[in-house]
């Protein structure tokens, strides 16, 4: 299983608002997506070059001195894959464009996949969290008002 082929299905555009532009050959795969209000976007941190990082030193201001990258949301990881749930504002099916309010990615970031957010599969009602991050917002809607700069060191 050494040969792994990823297909870029589109890109994130951040130059004039936030949107996901789907490549022409995948536009038909958007059929039905506008019935959902939230989607999960899987993307590649293509501007990250530190794929050998295993331990992150003090990634969170109130967190432990060291954490393994799998216990963080750092983009510096063996496979720099980002997964983010975003609100779907509007869909232009004809042109293959998904309009979103925000995503934590750079302009022209490659998109690998899109999935609908389905609460019965994706939501955990009472997750146990480490003490150092229990003050973080408890849902996506509240996270936009939260000052994340007080949290991250990366």
mmCIF file with all atom_site columns, C-alpha atoms in Angstrom:
data_model
loop_
_atom_site.group_PDB
_atom_site.id
_atom_site.type_symbol
_atom_site.label_atom_id
_atom_site.label_alt_id
_atom_site.label_comp_id
_atom_site.label_asym_id
_atom_site.label_entity_id
_atom_site.label_seq_id
_atom_site.pdbx_PDB_ins_code
_atom_site.Cartn_x
_atom_site.Cartn_y
_atom_site.Cartn_z
_atom_site.occupancy
_atom_site.B_iso_or_equiv
_atom_site.pdbx_formal_charge
_atom_site.auth_seq_id
_atom_site.auth_comp_id
_atom_site.auth_asym_id
_atom_site.auth_atom_id
_atom_site.pdbx_PDB_model_num
ATOM 1   C CA . UNK A 1 1   ? 0.000   0.000  0.000   1.00 0.00 ? 1   UNK A CA 1
ATOM 2   C CA . UNK A 1 2   ? 2.861   2.372  -0.736  1.00 0.00 ? 2   UNK A CA 1
ATOM 3   C CA . UNK A 1 3   ? 1.144   3.834  -3.790  1.00 0.00 ? 3   UNK A CA 1
ATOM 4   C CA . UNK A 1 4   ? -1.475  6.314  -2.745  1.00 0.00 ? 4   UNK A CA 1
ATOM 5   C CA . UNK A 1 5   ? -3.213  8.539  -5.256  1.00 0.00 ? 5   UNK A CA 1
ATOM 6   C CA . UNK A 1 6   ? -5.037  11.630 -4.080  1.00 0.00 ? 6   UNK A CA 1
ATOM 7   C CA . UNK A 1 7   ? -7.190  13.598 -6.476  1.00 0.00 ? 7   UNK A CA 1
ATOM 8   C CA . UNK A 1 8   ? -7.647  17.306 -6.030  1.00 0.00 ? 8   UNK A CA 1
ATOM 9   C CA . UNK A 1 9   ? -11.350 18.032 -6.565  1.00 0.00 ? 9   UNK A CA 1
ATOM 10  C CA . UNK A 1 10  ? -11.100 21.816 -6.332  1.00 0.00 ? 10  UNK A CA 1
ATOM 11  C CA . UNK A 1 11  ? -9.554  24.668 -4.410  1.00 0.00 ? 11  UNK A CA 1
ATOM 12  C CA . UNK A 1 12  ? -10.323 27.079 -1.613  1.00 0.00 ? 12  UNK A CA 1
ATOM 13  C CA . UNK A 1 13  ? -10.422 30.699 -2.710  1.00 0.00 ? 13  UNK A CA 1
ATOM 14  C CA . UNK A 1 14  ? -9.962  33.432 -0.114  1.00 0.00 ? 14  UNK A CA 1
ATOM 15  C CA . UNK A 1 15  ? -9.128  36.480 -2.216  1.00 0.00 ? 15  UNK A CA 1
ATOM 16  C CA . UNK A 1 16  ? -12.673 37.879 -2.395  1.00 0.00 ? 16  UNK A CA 1
ATOM 17  C CA . UNK A 1 17  ? -14.631 36.239 0.411   1.00 0.00 ? 17  UNK A CA 1
ATOM 18  C CA . UNK A 1 18  ? -14.426 32.522 1.067   1.00 0.00 ? 18  UNK A CA 1
ATOM 19  C CA . UNK A 1 19  ? -15.494 29.923 -1.450  1.00 0.00 ? 19  UNK A CA 1
ATOM 20  C CA . UNK A 1 20  ? -14.676 26.470 -2.678  1.00 0.00 ? 20  UNK A CA 1
ATOM 21  C CA . UNK A 1 21  ? -14.351 26.134 -6.431  1.00 0.00 ? 21  UNK A CA 1
ATOM 22  C CA . UNK A 1 22  ? -14.910 22.585 -7.648  1.00 0.00 ? 22  UNK A CA 1
ATOM 23  C CA . UNK A 1 23  ? -13.073 21.316 -10.730 1.00 0.00 ? 23  UNK A CA 1
ATOM 24  C CA . UNK A 1 24  ? -15.337 20.851 -13.775 1.00 0.00 ? 24  UNK A CA 1
ATOM 25  C CA . UNK A 1 25  ? -15.120 17.064 -13.776 1.00 0.00 ? 25  UNK A CA 1
ATOM 26  C CA . UNK A 1 26  ? -16.517 16.941 -10.204 1.00 0.00 ? 26  UNK A CA 1
ATOM 27  C CA . UNK A 1 27  ? -19.290 19.563 -10.427 1.00 0.00 ? 27  UNK A CA 1
ATOM 28  C CA . UNK A 1 28  ? -21.992 16.888 -10.852 1.00 0.00 ? 28  UNK A CA 1
ATOM 29  C CA . UNK A 1 29  ? -20.856 15.381 -7.532  1.00 0.00 ? 29  UNK A CA 1
ATOM 30  C CA . UNK A 1 30  ? -22.397 18.446 -5.847  1.00 0.00 ? 30  UNK A CA 1
ATOM 31  C CA . UNK A 1 31  ? -25.930 17.295 -6.662  1.00 0.00 ? 31  UNK A CA 1
ATOM 32  C CA . UNK A 1 32  ? -27.929 17.400 -3.407  1.00 0.00 ? 32  UNK A CA 1
ATOM 33  C CA . UNK A 1 33  ? -25.280 19.259 -1.365  1.00 0.00 ? 33  UNK A CA 1
ATOM 34  C CA . UNK A 1 34  ? -27.398 22.425 -1.192  1.00 0.00 ? 34  UNK A CA 1
ATOM 35  C CA . UNK A 1 35  ? -29.901 20.520 0.991   1.00 0.00 ? 35  UNK A CA 1
ATOM 36  C CA . UNK A 1 36  ? -27.300 20.576 3.777   1.00 0.00 ? 36  UNK A CA 1
ATOM 37  C CA . UNK A 1 37  ? -26.395 23.648 5.833   1.00 0.00 ? 37  UNK A CA 1
ATOM 38  C CA . UNK A 1 38  ? -22.996 22.371 6.996   1.00 0.00 ? 38  UNK A CA 1
ATOM 39  C CA . UNK A 1 39  ? -20.305 20.478 5.158   1.00 0.00 ? 39  UNK A CA 1
ATOM 40  C CA . UNK A 1 40  ? -16.968 18.991 6.082   1.00 0.00 ? 40  UNK A CA 1
ATOM 41  C CA . UNK A 1 41  ? -14.102 20.050 3.853   1.00 0.00 ? 41  UNK A CA 1
ATOM 42  C CA . UNK A 1 42  ? -10.986 17.885 3.601   1.00 0.00 ? 42  UNK A CA 1
ATOM 43  C CA . UNK A 1 43  ? -8.019  19.810 2.248   1.00 0.00 ? 43  UNK A CA 1
ATOM 44  C CA . UNK A 1 44  ? -4.247  19.633 1.854   1.00 0.00 ? 44  UNK A CA 1
ATOM 45  C CA . UNK A 1 45  ? -1.996  22.098 3.695   1.00 0.00 ? 45  UNK A CA 1
ATOM 46  C CA . UNK A 1 46  ? 0.148   22.512 0.581   1.00 0.00 ? 46  UNK A CA 1
ATOM 47  C CA . UNK A 1 47  ? 2.210   25.354 2.020   1.00 0.00 ? 47  UNK A CA 1
ATOM 48  C CA . UNK A 1 48  ? 3.369   23.289 5.001   1.00 0.00 ? 48  UNK A CA 1
ATOM 49  C CA . UNK A 1 49  ? 6.810   21.787 4.644   1.00 0.00 ? 49  UNK A CA 1
ATOM 50  C CA . UNK A 1 50  ? 7.450   20.273 8.092   1.00 0.00 ? 50  UNK A CA 1
ATOM 51  C CA . UNK A 1 51  ? 6.047   16.762 7.725   1.00 0.00 ? 51  UNK A CA 1
ATOM 52  C CA . UNK A 1 52  ? 8.554   15.198 10.131  1.00 0.00 ? 52  UNK A CA 1
ATOM 53  C CA . UNK A 1 53  ? 7.202   16.885 13.251  1.00 0.00 ? 53  UNK A CA 1
ATOM 54  C CA . UNK A 1 54  ? 6.024   14.364 15.856  1.00 0.00 ? 54  UNK A CA 1
ATOM 55  C CA . UNK A 1 55  ? 6.073   16.445 19.059  1.00 0.00 ? 55  UNK A CA 1
ATOM 56  C CA . UNK A 1 56  ? 4.757   20.004 19.133  1.00 0.00 ? 56  UNK A CA 1
ATOM 57  C CA . UNK A 1 57  ? 6.298   22.225 21.825  1.00 0.00 ? 57  UNK A CA 1
ATOM 58  C CA . UNK A 1 58  ? 3.668   24.268 23.675  1.00 0.00 ? 58  UNK A CA 1
ATOM 59  C CA . UNK A 1 59  ? 1.157   24.499 20.803  1.00 0.00 ? 59  UNK A CA 1
ATOM 60  C CA . UNK A 1 60  ? -1.544  25.901 23.083  1.00 0.00 ? 60  UNK A CA 1
ATOM 61  C CA . UNK A 1 61  ? -0.938  28.732 25.515  1.00 0.00 ? 61  UNK A CA 1
ATOM 62  C CA . UNK A 1 62  ? -2.751  26.964 28.383  1.00 0.00 ? 62  UNK A CA 1
ATOM 63  C CA . UNK A 1 63  ? -1.858  23.430 27.293  1.00 0.00 ? 63  UNK A CA 1
ATOM 64  C CA . UNK A 1 64  ? 0.949   21.063 28.273  1.00 0.00 ? 64  UNK A CA 1
ATOM 65  C CA . UNK A 1 65  ? 4.566   21.833 27.383  1.00 0.00 ? 65  UNK A CA 1
ATOM 66  C CA . UNK A 1 66  ? 4.567   19.059 24.764  1.00 0.00 ? 66  UNK A CA 1
ATOM 67  C CA . UNK A 1 67  ? 1.869   17.303 22.765  1.00 0.00 ? 67  UNK A CA 1
ATOM 68  C CA . UNK A 1 68  ? 2.079   14.759 19.976  1.00 0.00 ? 68  UNK A CA 1
ATOM 69  C CA . UNK A 1 69  ? 0.840   16.223 16.701  1.00 0.00 ? 69  UNK A CA 1
ATOM 70  C CA . UNK A 1 70  ? -2.112  13.819 16.722  1.00 0.00 ? 70  UNK A CA 1
ATOM 71  C CA . UNK A 1 71  ? -3.336  15.565 19.904  1.00 0.00 ? 71  UNK A CA 1
ATOM 72  C CA . UNK A 1 72  ? -3.233  18.976 18.207  1.00 0.00 ? 72  UNK A CA 1
ATOM 73  C CA . UNK A 1 73  ? -4.796  20.848 15.307  1.00 0.00 ? 73  UNK A CA 1
ATOM 74  C CA . UNK A 1 74  ? -1.429  21.993 13.966  1.00 0.00 ? 74  UNK A CA 1
ATOM 75  C CA . UNK A 1 75  ? -0.992  21.905 10.179  1.00 0.00 ? 75  UNK A CA 1
ATOM 76  C CA . UNK A 1 76  ? 2.505   20.457 10.744  1.00 0.00 ? 76  UNK A CA 1
ATOM 77  C CA . UNK A 1 77  ? 1.854   16.705 10.595  1.00 0.00 ? 77  UNK A CA 1
ATOM 78  C CA . UNK A 1 78  ? 3.044   13.605 8.707   1.00 0.00 ? 78  UNK A CA 1
ATOM 79  C CA . UNK A 1 79  ? 0.222   14.118 6.191   1.00 0.00 ? 79  UNK A CA 1
ATOM 80  C CA . UNK A 1 80  ? -0.820  17.774 6.237   1.00 0.00 ? 80  UNK A CA 1
ATOM 81  C CA . UNK A 1 81  ? -4.545  17.174 5.881   1.00 0.00 ? 81  UNK A CA 1
ATOM 82  C CA . UNK A 1 82  ? -7.050  19.676 7.211   1.00 0.00 ? 82  UNK A CA 1
ATOM 83  C CA . UNK A 1 83  ? -10.640 18.808 8.040   1.00 0.00 ? 83  UNK A CA 1
ATOM 84  C CA . UNK A 1 84  ? -13.049 21.577 8.855   1.00 0.00 ? 84  UNK A CA 1
ATOM 85  C CA . UNK A 1 85  ? -16.795 21.822 9.284   1.00 0.00 ? 85  UNK A CA 1
ATOM 86  C CA . UNK A 1 86  ? -18.136 24.957 7.628   1.00 0.00 ? 86  UNK A CA 1
ATOM 87  C CA . UNK A 1 87  ? -21.496 26.623 7.142   1.00 0.00 ? 87  UNK A CA 1
ATOM 88  C CA . UNK A 1 88  ? -22.742 26.414 3.574   1.00 0.00 ? 88  UNK A CA 1
ATOM 89  C CA . UNK A 1 89  ? -24.103 29.864 2.699   1.00 0.00 ? 89  UNK A CA 1
ATOM 90  C CA . UNK A 1 90  ? -24.908 29.303 -0.939  1.00 0.00 ? 90  UNK A CA 1
ATOM 91  C CA . UNK A 1 91  ? -24.256 26.877 -3.773  1.00 0.00 ? 91  UNK A CA 1
ATOM 92  C CA . UNK A 1 92  ? -23.758 27.728 -7.428  1.00 0.00 ? 92  UNK A CA 1
ATOM 93  C CA . UNK A 1 93  ? -24.273 24.303 -8.999  1.00 0.00 ? 93  UNK A CA 1
ATOM 94  C CA . UNK A 1 94  ? -23.828 25.563 -12.549 1.00 0.00 ? 94  UNK A CA 1
ATOM 95  C CA . UNK A 1 95  ? -20.325 26.898 -11.858 1.00 0.00 ? 95  UNK A CA 1
ATOM 96  C CA . UNK A 1 96  ? -19.368 24.486 -9.070  1.00 0.00 ? 96  UNK A CA 1
ATOM 97  C CA . UNK A 1 97  ? -18.885 27.090 -6.355  1.00 0.00 ? 97  UNK A CA 1
ATOM 98  C CA . UNK A 1 98  ? -19.659 26.656 -2.649  1.00 0.00 ? 98  UNK A CA 1
ATOM 99  C CA . UNK A 1 99  ? -19.869 29.918 -0.711  1.00 0.00 ? 99  UNK A CA 1
ATOM 100 C CA . UNK A 1 100 ? -18.802 29.742 2.937   1.00 0.00 ? 100 UNK A CA 1
ATOM 101 C CA . UNK A 1 101 ? -18.232 32.405 5.628   1.00 0.00 ? 101 UNK A CA 1
ATOM 102 C CA . UNK A 1 102 ? -14.735 31.254 6.634   1.00 0.00 ? 102 UNK A CA 1
ATOM 103 C CA . UNK A 1 103 ? -12.226 28.421 6.467   1.00 0.00 ? 103 UNK A CA 1
ATOM 104 C CA . UNK A 1 104 ? -8.780  28.204 8.068   1.00 0.00 ? 104 UNK A CA 1
ATOM 105 C CA . UNK A 1 105 ? -6.841  27.853 4.814   1.00 0.00 ? 105 UNK A CA 1
ATOM 106 C CA . UNK A 1 106 ? -4.814  29.928 2.386   1.00 0.00 ? 106 UNK A CA 1
ATOM 107 C CA . UNK A 1 107 ? -5.911  31.021 -1.061  1.00 0.00 ? 107 UNK A CA 1
ATOM 108 C CA . UNK A 1 108 ? -5.691  28.206 -3.649  1.00 0.00 ? 108 UNK A CA 1
ATOM 109 C CA . UNK A 1 109 ? -5.464  25.450 -1.014  1.00 0.00 ? 109 UNK A CA 1
ATOM 110 C CA . UNK A 1 110 ? -6.251  22.106 -2.717  1.00 0.00 ? 110 UNK A CA 1
ATOM 111 C CA . UNK A 1 111 ? -9.511  20.431 -1.703  1.00 0.00 ? 111 UNK A CA 1
ATOM 112 C CA . UNK A 1 112 ? -9.450  16.634 -1.465  1.00 0.00 ? 112 UNK A CA 1
ATOM 113 C CA . UNK A 1 113 ? -13.048 15.876 -0.484  1.00 0.00 ? 113 UNK A CA 1
ATOM 114 C CA . UNK A 1 114 ? -16.340 17.313 0.715   1.00 0.00 ? 114 UNK A CA 1
ATOM 115 C CA . UNK A 1 115 ? -18.810 15.475 2.901   1.00 0.00 ? 115 UNK A CA 1
ATOM 116 C CA . UNK A 1 116 ? -22.164 16.560 4.308   1.00 0.00 ? 116 UNK A CA 1
ATOM 117 C CA . UNK A 1 117 ? -22.197 17.184 8.050   1.00 0.00 ? 117 UNK A CA 1
ATOM 118 C CA . UNK A 1 118 ? -24.671 14.715 9.545   1.00 0.00 ? 118 UNK A CA 1
ATOM 119 C CA . UNK A 1 119 ? -25.292 15.109 13.305  1.00 0.00 ? 119 UNK A CA 1
ATOM 120 C CA . UNK A 1 120 ? -26.168 11.445 13.889  1.00 0.00 ? 120 UNK A CA 1
ATOM 121 C CA . UNK A 1 121 ? -22.717 10.478 12.572  1.00 0.00 ? 121 UNK A CA 1
ATOM 122 C CA . UNK A 1 122 ? -20.524 13.526 13.225  1.00 0.00 ? 122 UNK A CA 1
ATOM 123 C CA . UNK A 1 123 ? -21.788 15.093 16.464  1.00 0.00 ? 123 UNK A CA 1
ATOM 124 C CA . UNK A 1 124 ? -20.718 13.948 19.909  1.00 0.00 ? 124 UNK A CA 1
ATOM 125 C CA . UNK A 1 125 ? -23.141 15.218 22.544  1.00 0.00 ? 125 UNK A CA 1
ATOM 126 C CA . UNK A 1 126 ? -20.886 15.189 25.603  1.00 0.00 ? 126 UNK A CA 1
ATOM 127 C CA . UNK A 1 127 ? -17.223 14.882 24.608  1.00 0.00 ? 127 UNK A CA 1
ATOM 128 C CA . UNK A 1 128 ? -14.624 14.665 27.347  1.00 0.00 ? 128 UNK A CA 1
ATOM 129 C CA . UNK A 1 129 ? -12.001 17.356 26.859  1.00 0.00 ? 129 UNK A CA 1
ATOM 130 C CA . UNK A 1 130 ? -8.672  18.017 28.589  1.00 0.00 ? 130 UNK A CA 1
ATOM 131 C CA . UNK A 1 131 ? -8.901  20.602 31.362  1.00 0.00 ? 131 UNK A CA 1
ATOM 132 C CA . UNK A 1 132 ? -6.702  23.105 29.498  1.00 0.00 ? 132 UNK A CA 1
ATOM 133 C CA . UNK A 1 133 ? -9.224  23.466 26.651  1.00 0.00 ? 133 UNK A CA 1
ATOM 134 C CA . UNK A 1 134 ? -12.569 23.105 28.437  1.00 0.00 ? 134 UNK A CA 1
ATOM 135 C CA . UNK A 1 135 ? -13.155 26.855 28.094  1.00 0.00 ? 135 UNK A CA 1
ATOM 136 C CA . UNK A 1 136 ? -13.216 26.627 24.290  1.00 0.00 ? 136 UNK A CA 1
ATOM 137 C CA . UNK A 1 137 ? -16.610 27.076 22.590  1.00 0.00 ? 137 UNK A CA 1
ATOM 138 C CA . UNK A 1 138 ? -18.860 24.047 22.675  1.00 0.00 ? 138 UNK A CA 1
ATOM 139 C CA . UNK A 1 139 ? -20.109 24.423 19.100  1.00 0.00 ? 139 UNK A CA 1
ATOM 140 C CA . UNK A 1 140 ? -19.204 25.716 15.668  1.00 0.00 ? 140 UNK A CA 1
ATOM 141 C CA . UNK A 1 141 ? -21.610 28.643 15.864  1.00 0.00 ? 141 UNK A CA 1
ATOM 142 C CA . UNK A 1 142 ? -19.946 30.070 18.982  1.00 0.00 ? 142 UNK A CA 1
ATOM 143 C CA . UNK A 1 143 ? -16.389 29.590 17.726  1.00 0.00 ? 143 UNK A CA 1
ATOM 144 C CA . UNK A 1 144 ? -16.598 32.600 15.412  1.00 0.00 ? 144 UNK A CA 1
ATOM 145 C CA . UNK A 1 145 ? -16.947 34.899 18.416  1.00 0.00 ? 145 UNK A CA 1
ATOM 146 C CA . UNK A 1 146 ? -14.129 33.233 20.362  1.00 0.00 ? 146 UNK A CA 1
ATOM 147 C CA . UNK A 1 147 ? -10.674 34.830 20.440  1.00 0.00 ? 147 UNK A CA 1
ATOM 148 C CA . UNK A 1 148 ? -8.572  31.965 19.072  1.00 0.00 ? 148 UNK A CA 1
ATOM 149 C CA . UNK A 1 149 ? -5.398  34.085 19.173  1.00 0.00 ? 149 UNK A CA 1
ATOM 150 C CA . UNK A 1 150 ? -5.495  33.623 22.956  1.00 0.00 ? 150 UNK A CA 1
ATOM 151 C CA . UNK A 1 151 ? -5.322  29.841 22.412  1.00 0.00 ? 151 UNK A CA 1
ATOM 152 C CA . UNK A 1 152 ? -2.804  28.931 19.713  1.00 0.00 ? 152 UNK A CA 1
ATOM 153 C CA . UNK A 1 153 ? 0.956   29.355 19.616  1.00 0.00 ? 153 UNK A CA 1
ATOM 154 C CA . UNK A 1 154 ? 1.179   28.224 15.973  1.00 0.00 ? 154 UNK A CA 1
#
